[in-house]
Protein backbone atom coordinates (compact mmCIF):
# COMPACT_ATOMS: atom_id res chain seq x y z
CA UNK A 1 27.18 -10.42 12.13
CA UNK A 2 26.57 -12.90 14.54
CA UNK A 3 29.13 -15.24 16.09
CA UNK A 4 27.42 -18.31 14.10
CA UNK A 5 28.20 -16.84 11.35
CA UNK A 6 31.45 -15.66 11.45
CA UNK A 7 32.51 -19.04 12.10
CA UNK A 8 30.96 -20.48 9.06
CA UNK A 9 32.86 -17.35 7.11
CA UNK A 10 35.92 -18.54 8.70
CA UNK A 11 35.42 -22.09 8.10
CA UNK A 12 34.78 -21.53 4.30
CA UNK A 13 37.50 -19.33 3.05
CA UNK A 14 39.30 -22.72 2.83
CA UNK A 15 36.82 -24.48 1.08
CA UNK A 16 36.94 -21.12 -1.26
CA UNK A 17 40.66 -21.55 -1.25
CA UNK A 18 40.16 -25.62 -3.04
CA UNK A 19 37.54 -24.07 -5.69
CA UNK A 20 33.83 -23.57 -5.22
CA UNK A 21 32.07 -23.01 -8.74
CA UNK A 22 29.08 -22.05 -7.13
CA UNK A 23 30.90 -18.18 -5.64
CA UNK A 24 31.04 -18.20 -9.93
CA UNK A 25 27.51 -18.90 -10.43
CA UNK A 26 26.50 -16.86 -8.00
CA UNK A 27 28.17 -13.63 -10.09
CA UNK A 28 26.36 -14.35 -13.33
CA UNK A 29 23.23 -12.51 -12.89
CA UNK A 30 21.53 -10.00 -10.99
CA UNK A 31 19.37 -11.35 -8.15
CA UNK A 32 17.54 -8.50 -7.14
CA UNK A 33 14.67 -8.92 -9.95
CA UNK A 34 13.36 -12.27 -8.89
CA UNK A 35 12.72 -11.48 -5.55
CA UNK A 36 9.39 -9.53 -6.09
CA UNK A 37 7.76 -12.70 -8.66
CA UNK A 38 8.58 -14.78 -5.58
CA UNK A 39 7.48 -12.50 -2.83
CA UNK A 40 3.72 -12.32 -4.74
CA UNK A 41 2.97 -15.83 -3.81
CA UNK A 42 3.50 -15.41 -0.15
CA UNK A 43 -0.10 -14.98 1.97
CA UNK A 44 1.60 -13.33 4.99
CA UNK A 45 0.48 -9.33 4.17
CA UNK A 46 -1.30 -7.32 6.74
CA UNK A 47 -4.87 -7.83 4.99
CA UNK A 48 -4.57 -12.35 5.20
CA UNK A 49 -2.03 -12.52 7.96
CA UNK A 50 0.70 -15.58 7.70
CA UNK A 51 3.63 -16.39 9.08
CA UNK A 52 6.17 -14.61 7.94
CA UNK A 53 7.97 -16.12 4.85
CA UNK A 54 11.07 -17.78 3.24
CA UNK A 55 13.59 -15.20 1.85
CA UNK A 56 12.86 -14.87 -1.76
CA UNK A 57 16.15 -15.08 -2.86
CA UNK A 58 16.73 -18.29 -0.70
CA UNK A 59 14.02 -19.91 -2.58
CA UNK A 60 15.48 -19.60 -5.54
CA UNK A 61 18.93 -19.94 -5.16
CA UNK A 62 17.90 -23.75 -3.75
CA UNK A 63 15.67 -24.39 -6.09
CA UNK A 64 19.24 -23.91 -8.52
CA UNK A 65 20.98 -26.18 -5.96
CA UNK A 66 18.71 -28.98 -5.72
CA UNK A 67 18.79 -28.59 -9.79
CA UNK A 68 22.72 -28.93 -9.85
CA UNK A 69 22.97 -31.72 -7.47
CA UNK A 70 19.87 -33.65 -8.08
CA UNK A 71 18.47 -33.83 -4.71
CA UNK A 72 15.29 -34.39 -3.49
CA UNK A 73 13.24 -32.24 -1.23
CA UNK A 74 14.78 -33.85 1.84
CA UNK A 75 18.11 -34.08 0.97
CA UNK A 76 18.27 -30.55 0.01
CA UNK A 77 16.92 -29.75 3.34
CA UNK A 78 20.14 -31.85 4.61
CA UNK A 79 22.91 -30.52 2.46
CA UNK A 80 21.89 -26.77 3.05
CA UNK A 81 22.41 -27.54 7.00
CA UNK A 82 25.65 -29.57 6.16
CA UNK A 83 27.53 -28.08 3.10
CA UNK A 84 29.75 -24.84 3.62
CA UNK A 85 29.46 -23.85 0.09
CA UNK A 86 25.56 -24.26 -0.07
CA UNK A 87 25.50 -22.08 3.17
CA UNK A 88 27.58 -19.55 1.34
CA UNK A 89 25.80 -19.70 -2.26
CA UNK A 90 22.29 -19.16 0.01
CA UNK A 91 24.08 -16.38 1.81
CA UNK A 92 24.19 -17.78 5.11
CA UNK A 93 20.86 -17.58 6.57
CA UNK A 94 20.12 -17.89 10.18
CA UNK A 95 17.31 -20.23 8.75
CA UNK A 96 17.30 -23.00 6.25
CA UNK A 97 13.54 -23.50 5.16
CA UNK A 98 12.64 -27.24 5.16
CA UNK A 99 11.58 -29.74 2.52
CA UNK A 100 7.86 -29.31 2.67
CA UNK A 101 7.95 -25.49 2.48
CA UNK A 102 10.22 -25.50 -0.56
CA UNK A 103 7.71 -28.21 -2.34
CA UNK A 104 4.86 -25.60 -1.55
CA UNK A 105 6.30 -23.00 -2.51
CA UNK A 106 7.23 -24.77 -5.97
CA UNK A 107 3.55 -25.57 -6.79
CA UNK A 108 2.37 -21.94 -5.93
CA UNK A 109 5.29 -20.80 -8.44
CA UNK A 110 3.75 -22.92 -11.04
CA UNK A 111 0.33 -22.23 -9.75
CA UNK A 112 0.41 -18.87 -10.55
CA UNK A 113 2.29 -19.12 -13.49
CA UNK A 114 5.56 -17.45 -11.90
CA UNK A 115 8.08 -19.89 -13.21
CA UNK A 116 7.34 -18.45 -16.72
CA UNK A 117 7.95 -15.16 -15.43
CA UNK A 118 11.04 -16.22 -13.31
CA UNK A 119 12.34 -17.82 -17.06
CA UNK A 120 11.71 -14.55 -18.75
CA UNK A 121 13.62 -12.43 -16.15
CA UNK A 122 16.22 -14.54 -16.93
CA UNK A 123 16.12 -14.53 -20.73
CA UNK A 124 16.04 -10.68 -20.32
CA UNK A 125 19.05 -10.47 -18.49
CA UNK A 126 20.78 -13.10 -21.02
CA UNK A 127 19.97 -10.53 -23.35
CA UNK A 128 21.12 -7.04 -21.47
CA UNK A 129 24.25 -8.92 -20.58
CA UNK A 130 25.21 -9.62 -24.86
CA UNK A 131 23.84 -12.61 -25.29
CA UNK A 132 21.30 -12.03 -27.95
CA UNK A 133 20.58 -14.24 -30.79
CA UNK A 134 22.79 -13.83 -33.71
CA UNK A 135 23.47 -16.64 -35.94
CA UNK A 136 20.61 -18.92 -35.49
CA UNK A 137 19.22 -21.30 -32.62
CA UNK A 138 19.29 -24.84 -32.73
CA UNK A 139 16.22 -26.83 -31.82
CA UNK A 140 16.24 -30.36 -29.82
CA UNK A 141 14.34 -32.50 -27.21
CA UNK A 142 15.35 -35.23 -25.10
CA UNK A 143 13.30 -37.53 -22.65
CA UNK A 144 12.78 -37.33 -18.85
CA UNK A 145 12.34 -40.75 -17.63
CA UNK A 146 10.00 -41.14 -14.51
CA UNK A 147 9.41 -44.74 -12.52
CA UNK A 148 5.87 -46.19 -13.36
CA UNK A 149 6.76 -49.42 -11.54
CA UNK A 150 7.54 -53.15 -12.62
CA UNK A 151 4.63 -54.22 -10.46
CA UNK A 152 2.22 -51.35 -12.14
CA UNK A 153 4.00 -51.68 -15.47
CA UNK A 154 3.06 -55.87 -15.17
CA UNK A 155 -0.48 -55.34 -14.20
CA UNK A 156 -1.01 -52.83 -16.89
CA UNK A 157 0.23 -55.26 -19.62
CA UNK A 158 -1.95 -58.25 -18.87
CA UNK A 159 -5.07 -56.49 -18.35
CA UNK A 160 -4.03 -54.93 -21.78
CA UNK A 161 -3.93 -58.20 -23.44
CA UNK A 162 -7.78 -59.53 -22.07
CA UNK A 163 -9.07 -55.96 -23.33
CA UNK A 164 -9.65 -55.26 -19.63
CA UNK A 165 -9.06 -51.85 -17.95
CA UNK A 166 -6.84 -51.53 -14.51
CA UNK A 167 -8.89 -50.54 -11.09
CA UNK A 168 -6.60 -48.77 -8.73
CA UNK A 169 -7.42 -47.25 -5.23
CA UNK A 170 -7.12 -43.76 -4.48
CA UNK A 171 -4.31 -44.18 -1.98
CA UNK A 172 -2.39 -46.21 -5.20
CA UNK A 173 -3.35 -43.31 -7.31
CA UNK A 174 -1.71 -40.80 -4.71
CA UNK A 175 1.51 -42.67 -5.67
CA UNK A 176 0.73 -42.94 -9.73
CA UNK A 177 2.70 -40.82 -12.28
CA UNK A 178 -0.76 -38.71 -13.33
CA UNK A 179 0.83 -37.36 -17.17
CA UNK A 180 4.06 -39.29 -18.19
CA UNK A 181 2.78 -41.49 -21.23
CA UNK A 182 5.22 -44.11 -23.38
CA UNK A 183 7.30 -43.44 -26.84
CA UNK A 184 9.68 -45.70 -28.42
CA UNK A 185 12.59 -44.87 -30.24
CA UNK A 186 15.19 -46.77 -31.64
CA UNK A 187 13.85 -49.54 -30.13
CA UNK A 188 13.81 -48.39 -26.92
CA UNK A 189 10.61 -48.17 -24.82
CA UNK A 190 10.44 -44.59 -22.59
CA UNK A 191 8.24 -43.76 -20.10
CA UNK A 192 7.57 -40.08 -18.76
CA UNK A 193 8.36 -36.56 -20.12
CA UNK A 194 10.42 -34.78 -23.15
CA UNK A 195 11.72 -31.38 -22.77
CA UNK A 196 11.95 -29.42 -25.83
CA UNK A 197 14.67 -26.74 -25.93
CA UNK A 198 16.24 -23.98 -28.28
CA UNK A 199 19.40 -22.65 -27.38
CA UNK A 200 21.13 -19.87 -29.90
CA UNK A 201 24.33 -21.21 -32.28
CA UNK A 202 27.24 -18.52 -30.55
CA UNK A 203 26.84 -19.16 -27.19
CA UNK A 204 24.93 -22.33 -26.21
CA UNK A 205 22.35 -20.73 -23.47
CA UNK A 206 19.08 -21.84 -23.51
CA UNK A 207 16.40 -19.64 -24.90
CA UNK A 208 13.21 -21.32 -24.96
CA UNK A 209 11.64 -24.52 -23.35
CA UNK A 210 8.84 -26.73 -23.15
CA UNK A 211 7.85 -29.76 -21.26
CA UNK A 212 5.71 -32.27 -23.13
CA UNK A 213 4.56 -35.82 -22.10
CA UNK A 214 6.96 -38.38 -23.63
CA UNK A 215 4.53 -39.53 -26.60
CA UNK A 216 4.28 -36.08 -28.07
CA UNK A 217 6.58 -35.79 -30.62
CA UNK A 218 9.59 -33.85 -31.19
CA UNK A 219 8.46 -32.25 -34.73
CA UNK A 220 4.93 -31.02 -32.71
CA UNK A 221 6.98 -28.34 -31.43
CA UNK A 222 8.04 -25.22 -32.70
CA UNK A 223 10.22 -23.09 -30.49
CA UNK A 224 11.59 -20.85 -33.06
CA UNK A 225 10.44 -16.78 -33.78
CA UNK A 226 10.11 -15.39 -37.54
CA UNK A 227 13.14 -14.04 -37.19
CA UNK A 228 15.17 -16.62 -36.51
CA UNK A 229 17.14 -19.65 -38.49
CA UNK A 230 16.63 -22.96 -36.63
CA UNK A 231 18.44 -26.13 -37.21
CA UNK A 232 16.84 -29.50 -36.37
CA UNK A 233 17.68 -33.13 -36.60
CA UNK A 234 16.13 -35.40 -38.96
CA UNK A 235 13.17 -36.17 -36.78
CA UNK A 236 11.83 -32.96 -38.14
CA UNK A 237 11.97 -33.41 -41.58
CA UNK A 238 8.82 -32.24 -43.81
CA UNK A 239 7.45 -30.16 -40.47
CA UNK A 240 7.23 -26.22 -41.29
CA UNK A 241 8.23 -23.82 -38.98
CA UNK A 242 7.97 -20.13 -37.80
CA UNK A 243 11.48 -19.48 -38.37
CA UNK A 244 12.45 -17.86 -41.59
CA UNK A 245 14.93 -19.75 -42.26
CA UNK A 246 14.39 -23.87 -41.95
CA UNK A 247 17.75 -25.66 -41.59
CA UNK A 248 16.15 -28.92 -40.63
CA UNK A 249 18.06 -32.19 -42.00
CA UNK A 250 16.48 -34.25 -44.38
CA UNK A 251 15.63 -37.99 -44.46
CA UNK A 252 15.61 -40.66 -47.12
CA UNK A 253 16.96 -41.06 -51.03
CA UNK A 254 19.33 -37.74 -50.73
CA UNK A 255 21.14 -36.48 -53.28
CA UNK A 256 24.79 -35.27 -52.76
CA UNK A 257 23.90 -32.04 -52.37
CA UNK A 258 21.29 -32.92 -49.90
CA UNK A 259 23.90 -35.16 -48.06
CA UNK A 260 26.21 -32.12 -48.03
CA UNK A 261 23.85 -30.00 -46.50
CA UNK A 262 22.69 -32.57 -43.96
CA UNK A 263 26.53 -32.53 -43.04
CA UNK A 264 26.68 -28.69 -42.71
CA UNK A 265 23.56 -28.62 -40.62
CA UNK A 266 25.20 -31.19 -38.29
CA UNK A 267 27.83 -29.48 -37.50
CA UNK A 268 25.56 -26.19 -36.73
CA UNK A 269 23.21 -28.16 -34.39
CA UNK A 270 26.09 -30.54 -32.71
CA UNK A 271 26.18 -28.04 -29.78
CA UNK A 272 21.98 -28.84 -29.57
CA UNK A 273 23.34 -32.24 -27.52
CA UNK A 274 25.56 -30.20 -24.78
CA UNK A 275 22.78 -29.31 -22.75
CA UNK A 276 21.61 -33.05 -22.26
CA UNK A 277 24.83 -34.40 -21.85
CA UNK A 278 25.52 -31.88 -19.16
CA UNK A 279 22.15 -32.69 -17.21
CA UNK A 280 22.51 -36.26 -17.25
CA UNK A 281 25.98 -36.54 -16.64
CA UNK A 282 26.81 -33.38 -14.34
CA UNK A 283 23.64 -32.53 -12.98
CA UNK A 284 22.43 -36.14 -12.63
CA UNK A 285 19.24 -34.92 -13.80
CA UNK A 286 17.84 -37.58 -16.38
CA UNK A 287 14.96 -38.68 -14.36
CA UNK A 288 12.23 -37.29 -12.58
CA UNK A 289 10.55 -37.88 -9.41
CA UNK A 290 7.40 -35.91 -9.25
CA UNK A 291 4.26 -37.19 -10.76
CA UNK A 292 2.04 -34.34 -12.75
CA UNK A 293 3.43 -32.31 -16.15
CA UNK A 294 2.85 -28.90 -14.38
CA UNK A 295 5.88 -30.02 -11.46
CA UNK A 296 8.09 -31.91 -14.12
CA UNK A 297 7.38 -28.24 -16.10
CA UNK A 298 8.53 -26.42 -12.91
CA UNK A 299 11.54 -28.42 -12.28
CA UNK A 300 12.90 -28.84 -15.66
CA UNK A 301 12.90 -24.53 -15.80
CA UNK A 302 14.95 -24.60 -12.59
CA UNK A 303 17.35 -27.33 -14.46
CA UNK A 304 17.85 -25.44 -17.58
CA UNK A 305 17.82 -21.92 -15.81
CA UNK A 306 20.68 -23.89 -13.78
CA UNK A 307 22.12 -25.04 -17.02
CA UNK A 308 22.20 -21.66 -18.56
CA UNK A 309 24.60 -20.07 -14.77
CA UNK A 310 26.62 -23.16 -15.64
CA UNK A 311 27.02 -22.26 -18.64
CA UNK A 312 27.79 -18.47 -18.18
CA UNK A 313 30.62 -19.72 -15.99
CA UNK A 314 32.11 -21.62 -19.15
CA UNK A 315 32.08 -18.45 -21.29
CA UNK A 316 33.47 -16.29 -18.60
CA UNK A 317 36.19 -18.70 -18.42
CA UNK A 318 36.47 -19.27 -22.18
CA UNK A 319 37.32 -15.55 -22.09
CA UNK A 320 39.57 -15.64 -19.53
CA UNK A 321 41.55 -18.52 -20.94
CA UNK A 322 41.63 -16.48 -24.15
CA UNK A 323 43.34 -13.29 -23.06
């Protein structure tokens, strides 16, 4: 141990001491299995040469933190060099990788289609740890806004109206959100992404997820598995499913016993809405800031595989508070 560190040891046992959640997130999961789907898109073996790369575990482990605290590539760069308990969730590293490194290293992930596998490792531990799906999943999507710009969104509209299309340069298109698309719903105009998600009825962890542009709607997917019972809002009423069992709410003339049910399904899919809530309002993590569907994809699996830690933390207490 260098002297560096032992300082910073020092230093934190008192932030410890006032309550860090992250030492609790950090003791959810085993971190050893990740480390090889990150170390295969480093190009620093002995055949291609390369620098020699980022700690694996680093990478992801601030890929969690930038999900938690909503920070950009910059300003994670920042709080890793200024905030004790980062240092401490990372493991304090003698090196903090900066901004652009972590955005590369993000695109290869999606690139070659490691983030699914990263999700899966994760799902399998969920699973190994108890977590399995019992009594049913519950099925809901919410948008991701993204910024197409007053002075875009302006331009757009009036060339709309003369049946004229919109020129743009290919420095302006370097800045353009390339996927996000519009919807409207209850009256309110969106602009950007949707993230599907299916979390199970017991404990509330996410199981599945997909990222759609914000015009596709909810009802067009189907996360559930034949075995499964999956209970949706109204929005997909009349849409068939995988799932054996459809506990979707109806819409329209109902008849009391259709009411009744719509009531019992309600309270089975209530939890559907935790999720969101804690993203926006914890996580800060309503909106988006990169511009194609494969890096909101990318970023939205490190948010919910965030989600899911956070979550773990709340059972573990639960159980705690219990006995």
């Amino acid at each position: 141990m260098n002297f560096n560190r032992f300082i910073m040891e020092e230093q934190y046992k008192k932030v410890k001491g006032l309550g860090d959640r992250l030492v609790l997130m950090k003791q959810q999961i085993n971190w050893k299995p990740f480390i090889p789907l990150v170390k295969s898109v480093f190009y620093d073996d002995k055949k291609q040469g390369g620098r020699p790369h980022t700690d694996e575990l680093i990478v992801v482990r601030s890929m969690l933190l930038q999900a938690w605290y909503n920070l950009s590539d910059p300003e994670l760069e920042f709080q890793c060099h200024d905030r004790l308990s980062f240092r401490n969730f990372l493991g304090f590293p003698e090196k903090i990788p900066d901004f652009t490194t972590i955005w590369k290293i993000r695109d290869r992930l999606e690139r070659e289609g490691m983030d699914t596998l990263i999700w899966a490792e994760l799902q399998k531990q969920l699973d190994d740890k108890g977590f399995k799906i019992k009594k049913g999943t519950i099925q809901d999507a919410a948008f991701i806004e993204a910024d197409l710009g007053k002075k875009r969104h302006r331009k757009e509209k009036k060339a709309l109206k003369k049946g004229e299309t919109v020129e743009y340069t290919d420095k302006q298109k370097k800045h353009m959100d390339k996927d996000g698309s519009f919807s409207v719903k209850h009256g309110q105009v969106h602009y950007g992404y949707k993230s599907h998600i299916k979390l199970d009825v017991n404990y509330h962890l996410i199981r599945e997820l997909e990222v759609t542009t914000a015009s596709v709607h909810d009802s067009k997917v189907d996360l559930s598995e034949h075995d499964e019972v999956v209970y949706r809002d109204r929005g997909y009423t009349g849409k068939e499913t995988k799932a054996k069992g459809n506990g979707s709410m109806k819409r329209g003339n109902l008849t009391i016993q259709e009411k009744l049910r719509n009531k019992r399904i309600a309270r089975r899919r209530a939890p559907g809405e935790r999720p969101f809530s804690v993203v926006k309002r914890t996580f800060h993590g309503e909106r988006t800031q990169v511009k194609t569907l494969p890096r909101v994809r990318v970023k939205e699996m490190f948010k919910y595989f965030a989600y899911d830690l956070y979550q773990l933390v709340t059972l573990e207490r639960k159980r705690i508070s219990v006995s």
